[in-house]
Amino acid sequence: MNLSIFLPVAGNTVNLLLPIGLGGIVGFLSGLLGVGGGFLMTPLLIMIGIPATVAAASDSNQIVAASASGAYAHARAGSLDFKMGLLLLIGGVFGGTAGVFVIRLLRALGEADLLIKLTYVVMLGGIGSYMFWESIGALRGRRRDSQKRTRPSLYARVVQSLPLTMEFPRSKVRISALVPIVLGALVGILAAVMGVGGGFIMVPVMVYLLRMPMHVVVGTSLFQILFTCIDVTIMQAAINHTVDIVLALLLLLGSVIGAQLGARAGRRVRGEQLKVIMSVIILSVMIAMVADLISPPEVLVGYKAGH
Amino acid sequence: MRPKLTLLGLLSTLAVARILYAQEPAADLRLEPTELPLGLFYSGTDVHVSGRMPDAEGAVLVIRGVEGTVELKIKGKVGGLFWLNVGELKFERIPACYYALASGPLRALGAPEALAEAGVGYDALAAVSLGAADSDKERLFAELVKLKEKEGLFGIKENALTLEPAEGGGARFSIAVPMPSSIQEGSYCFRLVAFHGGKGKLLAERVLRVQEAGAAAWIRSLSRNHGFLYGIMAVGTALAAGLLTGFLFHLGSKGGH
């Protein structure tokens, strides 16, 4: 039985089951951890022969489906903070736009590639390690640092002094509306510079800087990712013509179901356990990136984007 | 009077043709099929190539795709440790695909210059694309060949073409050429080159037309010509699929309780 299908925009053929399976696995992680999964899916698609530009754009398209499916499940379960998500999104839009200019400036200064990749490694290493040790400590019953402290940190004092304080009942926090907007903008800048959706930065930001419960973080992150990926898909389709709808459909067939199963599985796992899983994935991506940076490539040339 | 003249003309044409045929069997090259539709379920196919040719020491079947410009990123070591993109390069007149299927080792058929002159081997491509000698560009051209070989779009196979004695003199051959799944739309030129006394001679040339068809052609055309509409369609489909699955799972979980 011929299970192959031709991808009209990517220009090559794949076995039908391969993108459906990949979509299922990454969708599960997406629903479980609140990440888009682009940092995992794009390299996997490149490995099966999809051109890098088509892989990234089509993955954004399928993330729309997976995050819509996951966000719907979380909204139904009451673990989506729409108000917080909206403020983060507003910041993210401004940050993303600013990030495009930052990347242009970096490229003009030269060696932007090295700077971007090192930023990636440092960010992933820092976030992943902190999340891992903190969650392991919590799982072992150690008290959190914040509970031990008698005096609030500088960050906490600055945040408390800001105006426009709001109540976020779903997240069980009372904080200035400026905090999620500014943090959303910072994540947006980093995401644009690093060329990723930013879910794996946004999740730790919500957990550690906004002090939101992990289950609400996952749903709210998916809500934000949904809008970011809608924007990216339309822009990629209109400007670069790199969205392969056939590939995206196959990926989303797996991912929408995976996202639902992931969201259900997440409700059975403790928040600290979710953080351990997330930190292990972040650290694995960091290690793969370091290996890619220091190991000699098989071929010393690659196609320029847009090929 | 007129029918007699016509008959006489026909007979003399046949006689001339017979004399020519007796002197040297004409070269012939056939492709089956000659047109290849790229539909949604295309997964690569074989093109059957057969033909005959006068006696020769060897032959090469060369298959070339449409020429175009290839823009590349060059990878190099930065700070003695990191492998990063260190520059960009453009090669002109690079065929979309290039295969040379030879009846024997290329070195035995002719000298490198003779092979290049006949359009056989990667040196022939380099000669067209690079022009004047440039050692750095030649090194990177070899990397481009490696990249294309990895994609299955370039290949040289020696001893792949079997020549057998043909009835009435000369040689005949038949070979199935696999066209990869990553093939692009365009015209693909099949050339039969014979080698005699170390020199190559083009004997015959046929064209295979590869064209996107059906839903694949419609999707590609929509993505190229109406990108914004295509993007909205892609997002709409994804949103509908995501929300519908969410709704169905919710119904399923309610039913389960």
PDB file of C-alpha atoms in Angstrom, chain B residues 61-70 92-100 119 122 125 128 148 152-155 177-180 182-191 205-210:
ATOM      1  CA  LEU B  61      23.263   8.552 -20.584  1.00  0.00           C
ATOM      2  CA  VAL B  62      23.219  12.082 -19.151  1.00  0.00           C
ATOM      3  CA  ILE B  63      20.095  13.471 -17.479  1.00  0.00           C
ATOM      4  CA  ARG B  64      19.946  17.180 -16.681  1.00  0.00           C
ATOM      5  CA  GLY B  65      17.272  19.341 -15.115  1.00  0.00           C
ATOM      6  CA  VAL B  66      16.667  23.003 -15.890  1.00  0.00           C
ATOM      7  CA  GLU B  67      19.597  25.284 -15.028  1.00  0.00           C
ATOM      8  CA  GLY B  68      19.189  27.917 -12.361  1.00  0.00           C
ATOM      9  CA  THR B  69      20.957  29.975  -9.716  1.00  0.00           C
ATOM     10  CA  VAL B  70      21.740  28.396  -6.349  1.00  0.00           C
ATOM     11  CA  GLU B  92      24.896  30.257 -11.714  1.00  0.00           C
ATOM     12  CA  ARG B  93      23.707  27.656 -14.223  1.00  0.00           C
ATOM     13  CA  ILE B  94      23.383  24.732 -11.855  1.00  0.00           C
ATOM     14  CA  PRO B  95      20.984  22.040 -13.142  1.00  0.00           C
ATOM     15  CA  ALA B  96      18.077  21.099 -10.873  1.00  0.00           C
ATOM     16  CA  CYS B  97      19.285  17.512 -11.176  1.00  0.00           C
ATOM     17  CA  TYR B  98      22.209  15.779 -12.875  1.00  0.00           C
ATOM     18  CA  TYR B  99      22.785  12.065 -13.387  1.00  0.00           C
ATOM     19  CA  ALA B 100      25.382  10.368 -15.585  1.00  0.00           C
ATOM     20  CA  GLY B 119      29.032  17.377 -20.804  1.00  0.00           C
ATOM     21  CA  TYR B 122      30.802  17.130 -12.468  1.00  0.00           C
ATOM     22  CA  LEU B 125      29.075  21.391 -14.641  1.00  0.00           C
ATOM     23  CA  VAL B 128      29.959  25.962 -17.152  1.00  0.00           C
ATOM     24  CA  LYS B 148      23.008  17.691  -4.064  1.00  0.00           C
ATOM     25  CA  GLY B 152      19.518  12.437  -4.321  1.00  0.00           C
ATOM     26  CA  LEU B 153      19.482  15.085  -7.060  1.00  0.00           C
ATOM     27  CA  PHE B 154      23.021  14.495  -8.395  1.00  0.00           C
ATOM     28  CA  GLY B 155      24.674  11.181  -9.111  1.00  0.00           C
ATOM     29  CA  VAL B 177      16.070   5.586 -14.463  1.00  0.00           C
ATOM     30  CA  PRO B 178      14.598   6.375 -11.015  1.00  0.00           C
ATOM     31  CA  MET B 179      13.205   9.915 -10.840  1.00  0.00           C
ATOM     32  CA  PRO B 180      13.320  10.950  -7.165  1.00  0.00           C
ATOM     33  CA  SER B 182      12.111  15.482  -4.640  1.00  0.00           C
ATOM     34  CA  ILE B 183      12.057  16.211  -8.389  1.00  0.00           C
ATOM     35  CA  GLN B 184      10.908  19.711  -9.372  1.00  0.00           C
ATOM     36  CA  GLU B 185       8.601  20.800 -12.161  1.00  0.00           C
ATOM     37  CA  GLY B 186      10.394  21.474 -15.463  1.00  0.00           C
ATOM     38  CA  SER B 187      11.988  19.896 -18.521  1.00  0.00           C
ATOM     39  CA  TYR B 188      14.579  17.160 -18.067  1.00  0.00           C
ATOM     40  CA  CYS B 189      16.960  16.534 -20.935  1.00  0.00           C
ATOM     41  CA  PHE B 190      18.120  12.947 -21.605  1.00  0.00           C
ATOM     42  CA  ARG B 191      21.258  12.803 -23.767  1.00  0.00           C
ATOM     43  CA  GLU B 205      18.497  13.842 -27.141  1.00  0.00           C
ATOM     44  CA  ARG B 206      14.973  13.547 -25.687  1.00  0.00           C
ATOM     45  CA  VAL B 207      13.014  15.620 -23.190  1.00  0.00           C
ATOM     46  CA  LEU B 208      10.941  14.490 -20.226  1.00  0.00           C
ATOM     47  CA  ARG B 209       8.387  17.063 -19.080  1.00  0.00           C
ATOM     48  CA  VAL B 210       7.566  17.096 -15.385  1.00  0.00           C
TER      49      VAL B 210
END
